[in-house]
mmCIF file with all atom_site columns, C-alpha atoms in Angstrom:
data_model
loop_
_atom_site.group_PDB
_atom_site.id
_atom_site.type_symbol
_atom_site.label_atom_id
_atom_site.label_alt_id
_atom_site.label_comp_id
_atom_site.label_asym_id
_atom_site.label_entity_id
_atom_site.label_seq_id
_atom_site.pdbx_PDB_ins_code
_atom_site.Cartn_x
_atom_site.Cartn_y
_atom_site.Cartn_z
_atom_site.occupancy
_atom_site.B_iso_or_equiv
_atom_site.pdbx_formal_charge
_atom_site.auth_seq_id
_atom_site.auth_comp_id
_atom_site.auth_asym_id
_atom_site.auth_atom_id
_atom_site.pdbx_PDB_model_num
ATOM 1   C CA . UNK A 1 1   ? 0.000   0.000  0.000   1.00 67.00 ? 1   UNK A CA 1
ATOM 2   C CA . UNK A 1 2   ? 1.360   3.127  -1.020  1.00 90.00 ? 2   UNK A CA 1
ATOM 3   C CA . UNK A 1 3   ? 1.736   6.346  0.630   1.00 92.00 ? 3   UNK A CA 1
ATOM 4   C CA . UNK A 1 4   ? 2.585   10.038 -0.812  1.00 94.00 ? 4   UNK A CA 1
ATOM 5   C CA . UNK A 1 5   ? 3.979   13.015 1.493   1.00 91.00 ? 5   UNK A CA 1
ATOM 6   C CA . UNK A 1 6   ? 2.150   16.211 1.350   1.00 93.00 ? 6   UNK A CA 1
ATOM 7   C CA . UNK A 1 7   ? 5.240   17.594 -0.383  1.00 91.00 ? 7   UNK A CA 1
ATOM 8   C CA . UNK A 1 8   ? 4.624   15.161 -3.349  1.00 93.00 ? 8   UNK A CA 1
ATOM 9   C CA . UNK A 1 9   ? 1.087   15.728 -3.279  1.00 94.00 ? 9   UNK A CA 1
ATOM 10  C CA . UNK A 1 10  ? 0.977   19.494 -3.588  1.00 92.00 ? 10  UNK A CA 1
ATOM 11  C CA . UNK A 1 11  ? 2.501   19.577 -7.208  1.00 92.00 ? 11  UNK A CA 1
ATOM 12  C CA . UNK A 1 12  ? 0.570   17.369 -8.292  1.00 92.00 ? 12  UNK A CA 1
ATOM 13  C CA . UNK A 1 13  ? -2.939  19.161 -7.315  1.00 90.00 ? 13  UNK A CA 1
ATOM 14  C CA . UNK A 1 14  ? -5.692  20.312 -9.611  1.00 81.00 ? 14  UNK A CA 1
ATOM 15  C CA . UNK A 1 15  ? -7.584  19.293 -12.559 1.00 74.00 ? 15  UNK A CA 1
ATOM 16  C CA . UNK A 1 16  ? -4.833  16.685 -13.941 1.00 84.00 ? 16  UNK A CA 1
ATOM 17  C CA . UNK A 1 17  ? -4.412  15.582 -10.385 1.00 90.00 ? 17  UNK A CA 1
ATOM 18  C CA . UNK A 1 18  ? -5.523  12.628 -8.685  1.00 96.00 ? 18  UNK A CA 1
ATOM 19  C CA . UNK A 1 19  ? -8.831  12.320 -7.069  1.00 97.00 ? 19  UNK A CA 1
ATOM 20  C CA . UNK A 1 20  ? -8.422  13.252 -3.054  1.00 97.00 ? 20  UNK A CA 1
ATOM 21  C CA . UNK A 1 21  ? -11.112 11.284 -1.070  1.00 98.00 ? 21  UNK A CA 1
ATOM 22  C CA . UNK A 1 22  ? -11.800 13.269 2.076   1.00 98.00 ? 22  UNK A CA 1
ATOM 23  C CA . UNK A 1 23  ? -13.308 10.295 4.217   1.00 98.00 ? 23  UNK A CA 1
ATOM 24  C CA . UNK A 1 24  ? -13.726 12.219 7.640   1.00 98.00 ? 24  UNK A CA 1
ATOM 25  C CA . UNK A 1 25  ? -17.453 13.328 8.988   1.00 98.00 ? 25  UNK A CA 1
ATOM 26  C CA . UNK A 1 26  ? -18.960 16.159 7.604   1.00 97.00 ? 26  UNK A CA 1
ATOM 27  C CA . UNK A 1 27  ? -18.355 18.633 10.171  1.00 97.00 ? 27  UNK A CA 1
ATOM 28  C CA . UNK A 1 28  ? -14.474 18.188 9.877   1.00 96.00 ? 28  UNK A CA 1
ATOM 29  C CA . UNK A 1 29  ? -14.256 18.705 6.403   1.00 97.00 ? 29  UNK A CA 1
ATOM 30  C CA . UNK A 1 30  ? -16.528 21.559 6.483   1.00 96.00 ? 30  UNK A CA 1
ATOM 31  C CA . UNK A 1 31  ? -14.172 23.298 8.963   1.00 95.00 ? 31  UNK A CA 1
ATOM 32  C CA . UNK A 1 32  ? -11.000 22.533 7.250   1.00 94.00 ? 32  UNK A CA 1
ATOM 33  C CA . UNK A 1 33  ? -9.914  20.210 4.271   1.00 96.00 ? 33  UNK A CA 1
ATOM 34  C CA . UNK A 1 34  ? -7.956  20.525 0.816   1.00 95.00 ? 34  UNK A CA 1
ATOM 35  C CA . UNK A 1 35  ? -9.234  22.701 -1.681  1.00 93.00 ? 35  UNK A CA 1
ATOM 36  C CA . UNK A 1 36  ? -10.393 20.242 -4.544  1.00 93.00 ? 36  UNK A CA 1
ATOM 37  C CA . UNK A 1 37  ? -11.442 17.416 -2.113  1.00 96.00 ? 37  UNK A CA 1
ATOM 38  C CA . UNK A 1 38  ? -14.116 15.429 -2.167  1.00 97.00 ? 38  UNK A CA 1
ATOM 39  C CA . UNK A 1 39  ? -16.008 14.434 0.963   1.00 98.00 ? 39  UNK A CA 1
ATOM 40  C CA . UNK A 1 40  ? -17.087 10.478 2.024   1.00 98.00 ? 40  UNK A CA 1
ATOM 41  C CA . UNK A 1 41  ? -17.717 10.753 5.644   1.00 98.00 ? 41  UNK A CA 1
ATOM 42  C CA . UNK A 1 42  ? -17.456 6.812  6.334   1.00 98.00 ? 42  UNK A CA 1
ATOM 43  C CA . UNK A 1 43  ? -14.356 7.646  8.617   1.00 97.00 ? 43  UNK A CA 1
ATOM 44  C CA . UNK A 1 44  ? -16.132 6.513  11.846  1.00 97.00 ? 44  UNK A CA 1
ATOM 45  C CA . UNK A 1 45  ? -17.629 3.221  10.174  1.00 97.00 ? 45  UNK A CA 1
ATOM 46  C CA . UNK A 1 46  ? -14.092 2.417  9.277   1.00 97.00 ? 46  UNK A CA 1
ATOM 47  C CA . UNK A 1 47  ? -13.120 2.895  12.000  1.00 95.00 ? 47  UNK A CA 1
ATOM 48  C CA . UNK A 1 48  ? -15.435 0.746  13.746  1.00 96.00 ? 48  UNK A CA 1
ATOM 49  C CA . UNK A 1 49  ? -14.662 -2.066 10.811  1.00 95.00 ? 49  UNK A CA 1
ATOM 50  C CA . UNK A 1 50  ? -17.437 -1.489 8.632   1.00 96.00 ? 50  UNK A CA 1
ATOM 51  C CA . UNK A 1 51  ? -15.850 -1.586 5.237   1.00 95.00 ? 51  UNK A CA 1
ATOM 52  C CA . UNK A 1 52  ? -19.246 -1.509 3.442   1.00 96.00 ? 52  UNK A CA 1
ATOM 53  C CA . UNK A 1 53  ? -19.843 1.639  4.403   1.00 96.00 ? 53  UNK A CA 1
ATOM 54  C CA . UNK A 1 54  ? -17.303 2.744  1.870   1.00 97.00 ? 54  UNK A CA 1
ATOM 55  C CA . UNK A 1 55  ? -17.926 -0.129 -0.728  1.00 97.00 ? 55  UNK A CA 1
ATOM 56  C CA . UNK A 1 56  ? -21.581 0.765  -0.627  1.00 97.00 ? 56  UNK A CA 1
ATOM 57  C CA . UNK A 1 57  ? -20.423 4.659  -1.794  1.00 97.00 ? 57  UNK A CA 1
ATOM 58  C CA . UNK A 1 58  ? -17.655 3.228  -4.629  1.00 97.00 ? 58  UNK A CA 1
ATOM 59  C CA . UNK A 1 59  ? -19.891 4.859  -7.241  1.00 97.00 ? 59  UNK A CA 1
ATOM 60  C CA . UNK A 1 60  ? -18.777 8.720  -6.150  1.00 97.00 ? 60  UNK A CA 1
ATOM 61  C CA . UNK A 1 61  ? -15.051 8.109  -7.206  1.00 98.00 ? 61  UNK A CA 1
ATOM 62  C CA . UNK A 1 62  ? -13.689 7.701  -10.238 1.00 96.00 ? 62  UNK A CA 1
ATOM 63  C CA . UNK A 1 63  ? -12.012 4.820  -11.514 1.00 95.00 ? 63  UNK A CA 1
ATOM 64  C CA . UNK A 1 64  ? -10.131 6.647  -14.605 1.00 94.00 ? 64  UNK A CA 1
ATOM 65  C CA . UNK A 1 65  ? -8.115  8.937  -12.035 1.00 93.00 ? 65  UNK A CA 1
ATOM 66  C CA . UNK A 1 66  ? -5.507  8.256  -8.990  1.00 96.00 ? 66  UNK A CA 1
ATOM 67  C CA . UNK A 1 67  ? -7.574  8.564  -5.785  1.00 98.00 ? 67  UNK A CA 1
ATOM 68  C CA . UNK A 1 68  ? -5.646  9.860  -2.448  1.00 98.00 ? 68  UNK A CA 1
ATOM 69  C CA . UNK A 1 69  ? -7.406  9.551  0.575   1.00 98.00 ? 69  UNK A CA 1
ATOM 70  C CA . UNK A 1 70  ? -7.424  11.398 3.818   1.00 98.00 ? 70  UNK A CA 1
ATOM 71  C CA . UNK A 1 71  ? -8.317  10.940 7.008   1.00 97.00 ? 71  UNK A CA 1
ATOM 72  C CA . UNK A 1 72  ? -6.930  13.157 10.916  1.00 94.00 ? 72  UNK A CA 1
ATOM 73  C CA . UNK A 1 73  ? -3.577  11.330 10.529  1.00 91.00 ? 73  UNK A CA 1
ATOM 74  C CA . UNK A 1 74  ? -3.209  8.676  8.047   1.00 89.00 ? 74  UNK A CA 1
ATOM 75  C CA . UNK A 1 75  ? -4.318  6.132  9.604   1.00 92.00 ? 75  UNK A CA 1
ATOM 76  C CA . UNK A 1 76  ? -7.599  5.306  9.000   1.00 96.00 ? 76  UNK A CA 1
ATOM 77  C CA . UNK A 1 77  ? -7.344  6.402  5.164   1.00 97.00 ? 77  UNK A CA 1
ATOM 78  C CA . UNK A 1 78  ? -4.671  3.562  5.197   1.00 96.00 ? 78  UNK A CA 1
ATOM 79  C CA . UNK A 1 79  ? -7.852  1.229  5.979   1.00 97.00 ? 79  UNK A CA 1
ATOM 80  C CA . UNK A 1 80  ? -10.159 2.845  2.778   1.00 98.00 ? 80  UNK A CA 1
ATOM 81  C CA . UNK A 1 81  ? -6.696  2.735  0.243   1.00 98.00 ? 81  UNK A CA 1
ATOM 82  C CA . UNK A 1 82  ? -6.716  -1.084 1.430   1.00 97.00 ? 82  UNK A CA 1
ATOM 83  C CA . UNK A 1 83  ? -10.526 -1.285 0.272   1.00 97.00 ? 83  UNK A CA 1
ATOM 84  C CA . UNK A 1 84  ? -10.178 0.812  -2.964  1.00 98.00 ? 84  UNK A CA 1
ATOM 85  C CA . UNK A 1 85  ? -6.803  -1.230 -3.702  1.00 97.00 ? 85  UNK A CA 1
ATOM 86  C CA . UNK A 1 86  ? -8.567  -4.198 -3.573  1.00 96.00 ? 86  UNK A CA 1
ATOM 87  C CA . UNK A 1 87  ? -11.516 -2.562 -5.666  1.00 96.00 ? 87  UNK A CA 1
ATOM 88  C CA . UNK A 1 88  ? -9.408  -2.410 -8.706  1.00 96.00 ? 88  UNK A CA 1
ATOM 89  C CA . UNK A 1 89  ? -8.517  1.459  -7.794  1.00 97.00 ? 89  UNK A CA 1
ATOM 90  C CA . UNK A 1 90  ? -5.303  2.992  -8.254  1.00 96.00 ? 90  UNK A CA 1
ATOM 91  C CA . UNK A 1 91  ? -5.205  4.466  -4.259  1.00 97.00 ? 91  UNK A CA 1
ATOM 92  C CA . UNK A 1 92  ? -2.354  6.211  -2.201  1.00 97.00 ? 92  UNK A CA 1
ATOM 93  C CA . UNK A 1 93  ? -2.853  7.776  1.716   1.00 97.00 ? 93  UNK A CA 1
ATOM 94  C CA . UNK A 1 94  ? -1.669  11.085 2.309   1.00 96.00 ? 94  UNK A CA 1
ATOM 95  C CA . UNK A 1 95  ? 1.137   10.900 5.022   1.00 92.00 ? 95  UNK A CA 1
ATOM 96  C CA . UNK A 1 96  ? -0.126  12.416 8.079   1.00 90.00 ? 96  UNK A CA 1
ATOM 97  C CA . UNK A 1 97  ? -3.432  12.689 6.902   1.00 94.00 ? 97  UNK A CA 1
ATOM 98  C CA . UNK A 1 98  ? -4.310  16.778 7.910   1.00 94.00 ? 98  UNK A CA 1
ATOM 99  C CA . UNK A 1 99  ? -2.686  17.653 10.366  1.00 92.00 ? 99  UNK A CA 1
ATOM 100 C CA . UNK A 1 100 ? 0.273   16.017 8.102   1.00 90.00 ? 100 UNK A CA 1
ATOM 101 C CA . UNK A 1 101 ? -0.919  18.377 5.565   1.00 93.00 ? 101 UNK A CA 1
ATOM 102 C CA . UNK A 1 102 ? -1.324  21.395 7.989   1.00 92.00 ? 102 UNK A CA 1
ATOM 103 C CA . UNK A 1 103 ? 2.466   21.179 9.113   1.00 87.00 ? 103 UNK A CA 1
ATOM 104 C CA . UNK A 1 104 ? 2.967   21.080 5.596   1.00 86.00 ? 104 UNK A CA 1
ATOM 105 C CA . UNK A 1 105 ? 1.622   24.338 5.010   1.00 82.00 ? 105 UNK A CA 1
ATOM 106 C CA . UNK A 1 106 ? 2.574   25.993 8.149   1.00 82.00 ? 106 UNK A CA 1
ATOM 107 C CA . UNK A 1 107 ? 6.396   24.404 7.694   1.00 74.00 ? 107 UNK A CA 1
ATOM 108 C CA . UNK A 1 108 ? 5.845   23.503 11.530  1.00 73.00 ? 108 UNK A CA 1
ATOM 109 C CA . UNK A 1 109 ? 8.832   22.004 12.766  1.00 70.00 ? 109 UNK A CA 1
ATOM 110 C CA . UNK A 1 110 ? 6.586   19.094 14.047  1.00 73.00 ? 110 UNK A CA 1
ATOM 111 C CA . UNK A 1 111 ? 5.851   18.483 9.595   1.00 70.00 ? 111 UNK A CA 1
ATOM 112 C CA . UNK A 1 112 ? 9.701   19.025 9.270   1.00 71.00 ? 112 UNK A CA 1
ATOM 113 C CA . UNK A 1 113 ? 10.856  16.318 11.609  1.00 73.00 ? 113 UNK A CA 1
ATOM 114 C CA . UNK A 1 114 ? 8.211   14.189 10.250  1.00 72.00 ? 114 UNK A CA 1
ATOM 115 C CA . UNK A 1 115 ? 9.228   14.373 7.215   1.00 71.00 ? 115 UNK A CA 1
ATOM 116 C CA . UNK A 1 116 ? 12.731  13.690 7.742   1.00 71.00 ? 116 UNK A CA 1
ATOM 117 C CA . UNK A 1 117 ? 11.863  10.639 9.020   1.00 73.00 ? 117 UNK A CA 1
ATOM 118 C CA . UNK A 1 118 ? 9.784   9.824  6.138   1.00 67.00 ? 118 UNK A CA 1
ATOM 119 C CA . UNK A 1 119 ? 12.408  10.637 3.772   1.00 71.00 ? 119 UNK A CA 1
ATOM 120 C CA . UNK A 1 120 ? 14.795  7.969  5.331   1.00 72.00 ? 120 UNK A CA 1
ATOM 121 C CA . UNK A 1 121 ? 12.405  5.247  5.283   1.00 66.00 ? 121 UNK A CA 1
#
């Protein structure tokens, strides 16, 4: 299962780009997410282990695209790339999820750390 860093990621944004698959509730996104996402709130049925919550939805993203999905911290959108990889899609998980992205943005020292330690992996 692959994963990209927000520093790949931001490049690579906007109408050529992949597909990002915002999979945290509604109020979350609505308060902060990526310009161009695309919100599935199924993050708490994942969470809970209820894959069909997303497989029921697989008709809202596209299959001729890369999809990158993205959770709080990665984890969880690791869980929905598993499901879409095994759906035939071509799926990635942000790094760090938002906040990953946030530090990004900011260039918090927490992001730059992070992503040290990414880069040596």
């Amino acid at each position: 299962m692959s994963k990209i860093r927000p520093d790949e990621l931001a490049p690579r944004l906007g109408d050529d780009g992949p597909f990002l698959l915002d999979i945290r509730p509604a109020d979350e996104y609505r308060s902060d997410h990526i310009d161009g996402s695309h919100n599935l709130p199924v993050y708490d049925d994942l969470r809970a282990g209820d894959d069909d919550a997303l497989r029921q939805r697989l008709d809202e993203i596209p299959r001729d695209r890369g999809v990158v999905t993205v959770c709080k911290m990665g984890i969880v959108a690791k869980r929905a790339t598993g499901i879409l990889d095994d759906e035939g899609y071509d799926a990635t998980t942000l790094a760090g999820g938002m906040s990953g992205w946030r530090g990004y943005e900011t260039g918090s020292l927490g992001y730059t750390l992070r992503s040290l330690l990414w880069k040596l992996r």
